[in-house]
XYZ file of C-alpha atoms in Angstrom:
445
model
C 96.869 110.291 -116.037
C 99.917 108.381 -114.755
C 100.959 111.259 -112.510
C 97.431 111.557 -111.125
C 97.259 107.807 -110.510
C 100.614 107.804 -108.721
C 99.522 110.769 -106.609
C 96.304 109.022 -105.634
C 98.230 105.865 -104.669
C 100.702 107.872 -102.583
C 97.924 109.742 -100.782
C 96.079 106.500 -100.107
C 99.199 104.957 -98.604
C 99.835 108.053 -96.469
C 96.260 108.062 -95.149
C 96.461 104.363 -94.353
C 99.759 104.896 -92.510
C 98.316 107.765 -90.441
C 95.260 105.703 -89.533
C 97.470 102.789 -88.554
C 99.447 105.085 -86.271
C 96.304 106.558 -84.747
C 94.686 103.170 -84.151
C 95.236 101.931 -80.578
C 97.698 99.110 -80.220
C 95.999 95.864 -79.281
C 97.742 93.344 -77.046
C 96.607 90.124 -75.387
C 97.802 89.698 -71.797
C 97.247 87.176 -69.061
C 96.300 88.248 -65.587
C 99.798 87.360 -64.345
C 101.364 89.547 -67.047
C 99.111 92.470 -66.090
C 100.180 92.092 -62.462
C 103.870 92.005 -63.377
C 103.535 95.147 -65.488
C 101.618 96.936 -62.712
C 104.184 96.011 -60.051
C 107.013 97.155 -62.300
C 105.514 100.562 -63.094
C 103.397 101.440 -60.048
C 104.560 104.651 -58.276
C 103.062 103.387 -55.011
C 105.194 100.255 -55.028
C 108.273 102.261 -56.030
C 107.719 104.678 -53.140
C 107.358 101.754 -50.724
C 110.611 100.208 -51.981
C 112.386 103.558 -51.636
C 111.094 103.814 -48.072
C 112.785 100.492 -47.311
C 116.019 101.855 -48.735
C 115.625 105.048 -46.691
C 115.202 103.066 -43.474
C 118.337 101.073 -44.310
C 120.276 104.318 -44.614
C 118.772 105.467 -41.313
C 120.022 102.257 -39.665
C 123.505 102.867 -41.045
C 123.335 106.414 -39.728
C 122.557 105.092 -36.243
C 125.272 102.459 -36.561
C 127.737 105.229 -37.351
C 127.337 106.455 -33.782
C 129.565 103.543 -32.642
C 132.386 104.625 -34.918
C 135.048 107.226 -34.021
C 134.243 110.821 -34.834
C 137.231 112.751 -36.215
C 137.211 116.503 -36.785
C 139.766 119.080 -37.877
C 139.709 122.666 -36.616
C 141.703 125.690 -37.689
C 141.462 129.138 -36.107
C 143.362 132.410 -36.567
C 143.158 135.415 -34.240
C 144.589 138.876 -34.956
C 144.993 141.228 -32.032
C 143.920 144.820 -32.688
C 144.979 146.121 -29.277
C 147.080 144.042 -26.912
C 145.956 143.606 -23.354
C 147.614 145.991 -20.835
C 148.325 145.241 -17.202
C 149.829 147.433 -14.472
C 152.375 146.160 -11.999
C 154.141 147.836 -9.062
C 157.865 147.429 -9.468
C 160.308 149.231 -7.087
C 157.519 151.421 -5.749
C 156.602 152.588 -9.242
C 153.623 151.586 -11.360
C 154.499 150.315 -14.809
C 152.289 149.261 -17.742
C 153.007 146.062 -19.680
C 151.550 144.805 -22.963
C 150.696 141.105 -22.995
C 149.927 138.797 -25.868
C 150.937 138.656 -29.505
C 149.639 140.015 -32.766
C 148.974 136.625 -34.368
C 147.456 133.503 -32.829
C 147.255 130.352 -34.944
C 145.512 127.235 -33.587
C 145.301 124.015 -35.643
C 144.090 120.725 -34.280
C 142.536 117.290 -34.684
C 139.997 115.802 -32.312
C 138.675 112.238 -32.156
C 136.038 110.761 -29.873
C 134.315 107.394 -29.584
C 131.764 105.929 -27.175
C 132.967 102.907 -25.221
C 129.852 102.126 -23.218
C 126.629 103.426 -24.810
C 123.657 101.131 -24.001
C 121.019 103.483 -25.411
C 122.875 103.640 -28.720
C 123.121 99.855 -28.888
C 119.396 99.483 -28.351
C 118.655 102.245 -30.889
C 120.543 100.191 -33.501
C 118.377 97.178 -32.681
C 115.233 99.303 -33.034
C 116.400 100.615 -36.413
C 116.693 97.030 -37.678
C 113.107 96.344 -36.664
C 111.976 99.544 -38.360
C 113.385 98.163 -41.606
C 111.081 95.153 -41.159
C 108.170 97.561 -40.718
C 109.065 99.277 -43.994
C 109.355 95.918 -45.748
C 105.915 94.949 -44.507
C 104.507 98.272 -45.679
C 105.980 97.642 -49.129
C 104.498 94.153 -49.116
C 101.113 95.586 -48.190
C 101.293 97.991 -51.138
C 102.085 95.138 -53.509
C 99.254 92.978 -52.193
C 96.759 95.812 -52.508
C 97.866 96.577 -56.068
C 97.670 92.896 -57.053
C 94.115 92.715 -55.701
C 93.137 95.844 -57.621
C 94.550 94.402 -60.851
C 92.751 91.109 -60.201
C 89.459 92.937 -59.654
C 89.920 94.999 -62.829
C 90.855 91.911 -64.851
C 87.846 89.943 -63.584
C 85.592 92.937 -64.272
C 86.890 93.037 -67.839
C 86.166 89.312 -68.244
C 82.625 89.861 -66.946
C 82.066 92.864 -69.216
C 83.246 90.944 -72.299
C 81.142 87.887 -71.455
C 78.079 90.055 -70.760
C 78.563 91.827 -74.075
C 78.646 88.477 -75.850
C 75.355 87.524 -74.195
C 73.747 90.801 -75.240
C 75.171 90.370 -78.742
C 73.615 86.898 -79.038
C 70.317 88.287 -77.802
C 70.548 91.034 -80.410
C 71.353 88.541 -83.181
C 68.344 86.432 -82.186
C 66.118 89.491 -82.246
C 67.409 90.385 -85.733
C 66.794 86.812 -86.881
C 63.240 86.810 -85.516
C 62.519 90.199 -87.078
C 63.704 88.851 -90.429
C 61.563 85.763 -89.960
C 58.491 87.900 -89.297
C 59.281 89.975 -92.367
C 59.326 86.834 -94.505
C 56.075 85.605 -92.948
C 54.464 88.997 -93.567
C 55.457 88.895 -97.202
C 54.036 85.387 -97.408
C 50.806 86.597 -95.791
C 51.139 84.464 -92.633
C 52.031 87.324 -90.252
C 50.517 90.707 -89.559
C 52.198 94.047 -89.934
C 51.854 94.524 -86.167
C 54.064 91.476 -85.563
C 56.677 92.871 -87.946
C 56.674 96.229 -86.188
C 56.839 94.654 -82.756
C 59.863 92.483 -83.646
C 61.567 95.456 -85.278
C 61.003 97.546 -82.147
C 62.546 94.748 -80.088
C 65.726 94.998 -82.181
C 65.799 98.736 -81.603
C 65.339 98.269 -77.855
C 68.339 95.937 -77.584
C 70.681 98.263 -79.439
C 71.166 100.606 -76.407
C 71.962 97.579 -74.250
C 74.584 96.518 -76.776
C 76.050 100.023 -76.790
C 76.103 100.099 -72.998
C 77.860 96.725 -72.908
C 80.495 98.050 -75.328
C 81.017 101.121 -73.113
C 81.400 98.880 -70.051
C 84.140 96.882 -71.804
C 86.016 100.066 -72.712
C 85.731 101.388 -69.153
C 87.077 98.150 -67.706
C 89.998 98.202 -70.137
C 90.754 101.794 -69.203
C 90.688 100.958 -65.500
C 93.064 98.043 -66.079
C 95.615 100.037 -68.097
C 95.529 102.824 -65.492
C 96.395 100.310 -62.763
C 99.123 98.859 -64.985
C 100.605 102.327 -65.476
C 100.827 102.027 -69.273
C 99.551 104.196 -72.120
C 95.789 104.600 -71.765
C 95.380 104.151 -75.528
C 96.653 100.558 -75.283
C 93.872 98.067 -76.065
C 94.333 95.229 -73.556
C 92.521 91.957 -74.234
C 92.486 89.028 -71.786
C 93.864 85.674 -72.899
C 91.067 83.749 -71.196
C 87.294 83.946 -70.916
C 85.214 84.003 -67.764
C 83.800 80.575 -68.624
C 87.331 79.174 -68.959
C 88.233 80.585 -65.549
C 85.369 78.568 -64.103
C 87.053 75.282 -65.039
C 90.154 75.958 -62.905
C 88.742 77.940 -60.029
C 87.797 74.931 -57.891
C 91.494 74.301 -57.223
C 91.428 77.129 -54.702
C 92.849 75.800 -51.368
C 89.917 76.446 -49.052
C 91.286 74.036 -46.446
C 94.399 76.195 -45.987
C 92.476 79.482 -45.907
C 92.477 79.852 -42.142
C 95.970 81.074 -41.278
C 95.953 84.801 -40.500
C 99.676 85.037 -39.822
C 100.257 86.557 -43.260
C 97.792 89.406 -42.813
C 99.650 92.659 -43.370
C 97.799 94.612 -40.683
C 98.478 91.915 -38.102
C 102.131 91.605 -39.064
C 102.601 95.372 -39.003
C 101.050 95.535 -35.542
C 103.343 92.741 -34.318
C 106.355 94.650 -35.609
C 105.152 97.834 -33.911
C 104.717 95.871 -30.668
C 108.263 94.546 -30.977
C 109.537 98.102 -31.468
C 107.555 99.235 -28.412
C 109.108 96.470 -26.271
C 112.577 97.464 -27.410
C 111.680 101.052 -26.633
C 110.963 99.951 -23.044
C 114.486 98.505 -22.866
C 115.794 101.742 -24.346
C 114.191 103.709 -21.513
C 115.691 101.304 -18.954
C 119.155 101.723 -20.431
C 118.889 105.451 -19.752
C 119.751 104.585 -16.109
C 123.064 102.952 -17.109
C 126.233 105.107 -17.030
C 127.945 105.891 -20.324
C 131.665 106.015 -20.990
C 133.492 107.749 -23.826
C 137.060 108.458 -24.860
C 138.447 111.444 -26.750
C 141.826 112.436 -28.123
C 143.025 115.940 -29.085
C 146.110 116.964 -31.036
C 146.762 120.659 -31.682
C 149.447 123.008 -32.996
C 149.756 126.537 -31.586
C 151.731 129.434 -33.002
C 152.102 132.947 -31.493
C 153.880 135.740 -33.395
C 154.028 139.476 -34.025
C 154.024 141.342 -37.315
C 153.261 139.512 -40.563
C 150.881 136.589 -39.880
C 152.470 134.443 -42.596
C 156.122 134.836 -41.654
C 158.253 133.532 -38.829
C 155.569 131.105 -37.630
C 156.616 128.335 -35.270
C 153.949 125.731 -34.518
C 154.287 123.851 -31.252
C 152.253 120.669 -30.865
C 150.426 119.493 -27.809
C 148.011 116.587 -27.290
C 145.881 114.890 -24.643
C 143.585 111.924 -24.195
C 140.611 111.922 -21.870
C 137.938 109.559 -20.597
C 134.498 110.815 -19.629
C 131.868 108.907 -17.674
C 128.306 110.091 -17.275
C 126.346 108.640 -14.359
C 122.624 109.529 -14.372
C 121.403 110.254 -10.864
C 118.271 112.378 -10.914
C 116.356 114.013 -13.768
C 113.150 115.150 -12.135
C 111.543 111.673 -12.655
C 111.553 112.252 -16.438
C 113.274 108.927 -17.119
C 110.894 107.109 -14.787
C 107.806 108.566 -16.433
C 109.213 107.905 -19.918
C 109.636 104.243 -18.949
C 106.061 104.019 -17.664
C 104.815 105.648 -20.856
C 106.655 103.054 -22.967
C 105.149 100.203 -20.946
C 101.643 101.613 -21.407
C 102.213 101.761 -25.150
C 103.098 98.049 -25.200
C 99.882 97.245 -23.349
C 97.870 99.331 -25.801
C 99.351 97.522 -28.789
C 98.640 94.139 -27.209
C 94.985 95.077 -26.725
C 94.804 96.388 -30.280
C 96.183 93.086 -31.530
C 93.522 91.110 -29.694
C 90.805 93.309 -31.165
C 92.303 93.141 -34.663
C 92.682 89.364 -34.498
C 89.028 89.022 -33.477
C 87.914 91.265 -36.343
C 90.091 89.454 -38.894
C 88.782 86.067 -37.755
C 85.216 87.240 -38.324
C 86.099 88.595 -41.789
C 87.817 85.327 -42.691
C 84.857 83.210 -41.587
C 82.422 85.408 -43.502
C 84.629 85.244 -46.612
C 84.778 81.440 -46.439
C 80.985 81.268 -46.049
C 80.541 83.559 -49.050
C 82.860 81.434 -51.181
C 81.047 78.228 -50.209
C 77.704 79.833 -50.992
C 78.956 81.159 -54.321
C 80.157 77.673 -55.320
C 76.635 76.390 -54.787
C 75.188 79.348 -56.672
C 77.437 78.602 -59.640
C 76.200 75.017 -59.772
C 72.546 76.022 -59.488
C 72.864 78.881 -61.984
C 74.637 76.580 -64.457
C 71.720 74.139 -64.238
C 69.232 76.983 -64.575
C 71.078 78.274 -67.644
C 71.023 74.812 -69.219
C 67.279 74.502 -68.660
C 66.633 78.025 -69.933
C 68.644 77.245 -73.053
C 66.674 74.065 -73.673
C 63.362 75.887 -73.153
C 64.412 78.608 -75.572
C 65.429 76.111 -78.251
C 62.040 74.425 -77.955
C 60.220 77.730 -78.118
C 62.313 78.876 -81.103
C 61.355 75.767 -83.084
C 57.734 76.177 -82.098
C 57.821 79.808 -83.175
C 59.346 78.983 -86.538
C 56.502 76.564 -87.345
C 53.877 78.946 -85.989
C 53.048 76.905 -82.866
C 54.154 79.660 -80.457
C 53.530 83.367 -80.281
C 56.131 86.062 -80.288
C 55.401 86.853 -76.630
C 56.164 83.258 -75.677
C 59.413 83.430 -77.613
C 60.299 86.747 -76.054
C 59.685 85.415 -72.539
C 61.977 82.460 -73.201
C 64.639 84.822 -74.593
C 64.523 87.011 -71.491
C 64.693 83.956 -69.223
C 67.687 82.578 -71.118
C 69.532 85.916 -71.156
C 68.878 86.451 -67.449
C 70.127 82.933 -66.641
C 73.345 83.471 -68.618
C 74.045 86.824 -66.990
C 73.331 85.364 -63.548
C 75.730 82.505 -64.227
C 78.489 84.893 -65.319
C 77.890 87.111 -62.293
C 78.242 84.115 -59.978
C 81.616 83.195 -61.495
C 82.788 86.795 -61.151
C 81.627 86.965 -57.529
C 83.528 83.780 -56.724
C 86.762 84.975 -58.315
C 86.518 88.363 -56.624
C 85.791 86.764 -53.231
C 88.839 84.508 -53.470
C 91.020 87.483 -54.373
C 89.646 89.429 -51.392
C 90.294 86.464 -49.105
C 93.870 86.160 -50.366
C 94.346 89.853 -49.672
C 92.965 89.353 -46.167
C 95.276 86.397 -45.532
C 98.251 88.125 -47.163
C 98.885 85.279 -49.597
C 100.777 86.934 -52.427
C 101.489 83.645 -54.210
C 97.765 82.887 -54.417
C 96.895 86.387 -55.582
C 99.293 86.110 -58.500
C 98.949 82.432 -59.449
C 95.191 81.806 -59.658
């Protein structure tokens, strides 16, 4: 008996341990914590940061063109058959062998540009390209932050909607129980009992669907965060609590488009295009370079590794390259660069016009959603009061079940509408921050 009891206890503990390991880990996170985790683990952000590092190495590669280039060469030549020449000496033709069996040539060469305008401008362009990569990385971060915000707000809405459906279900269960008691007391018909019971059954799929929506929103959030999909993430705030702080949003400052990533990227590309025009102009300027050569030469016959005598020689030279004519290729390349600058300027005007329209529409939507929140909050309060009155009337038999059901539907619809308005406002502010490129607002709201 004791052995059996101990075995049962051990098995129970083992089963409990396995279930505890299989159960998903639950953690409560704020929206800011979710954003930090996503930025730390996102492959997209990591790739963007690596691109910045790659462009920095590319700039250093271009900068290396101003430094001296030093090379070492070594060559060995073995003659199979020496060269023969014929010479007339004393009226007779004689053959002579020229050359040596072994030819060793060792040397060092160094060169450095002294005047290289195109290289100087290329270094300046490479610095600007680093700014373009930084802006691309910033754009990736802003987009990821907005996605996490949207997923977090969707989770808040799903949880709040589930709570509304749950309260509606609990009321339906309470009313069904009340009808059952009235039927047993002989004050209600069997039809009323069946109808209230059917109402409970009808709400159960809605409750199941609300639970599925919460799980889907959690899954979407953990995917964006780049963590284990089995992690059960719970928000540390409710959608109703978010409503108390959301009116601090700085609408008055939401007009500056200078932080928009598309606009900033286009400005950087325009700056690169202007520098490219200067680069094409510098192609007309002469270039000057200096080089130095030091070599050791050894000529011998027989064994290539014996009796070698290396004789050094060296020289320094200056080379100037003056461009004169290239079939108008430089001229047409310059005109092409100028056209590209004009194109980018026109694209900026069009983009600025489009962004201004999007900003104005976003501000109008936010203002309208603020009013909708106020009106829906008042409608929810009135619907709640009407339902309470109808519930009391129903309990004393002064109201029918249809009247009670109508008030329930009106109250549930008002609550869901109120929650949807809060969600729409939060999502609109996040979209506006993304449009304006305000990273501090995206992460701090």
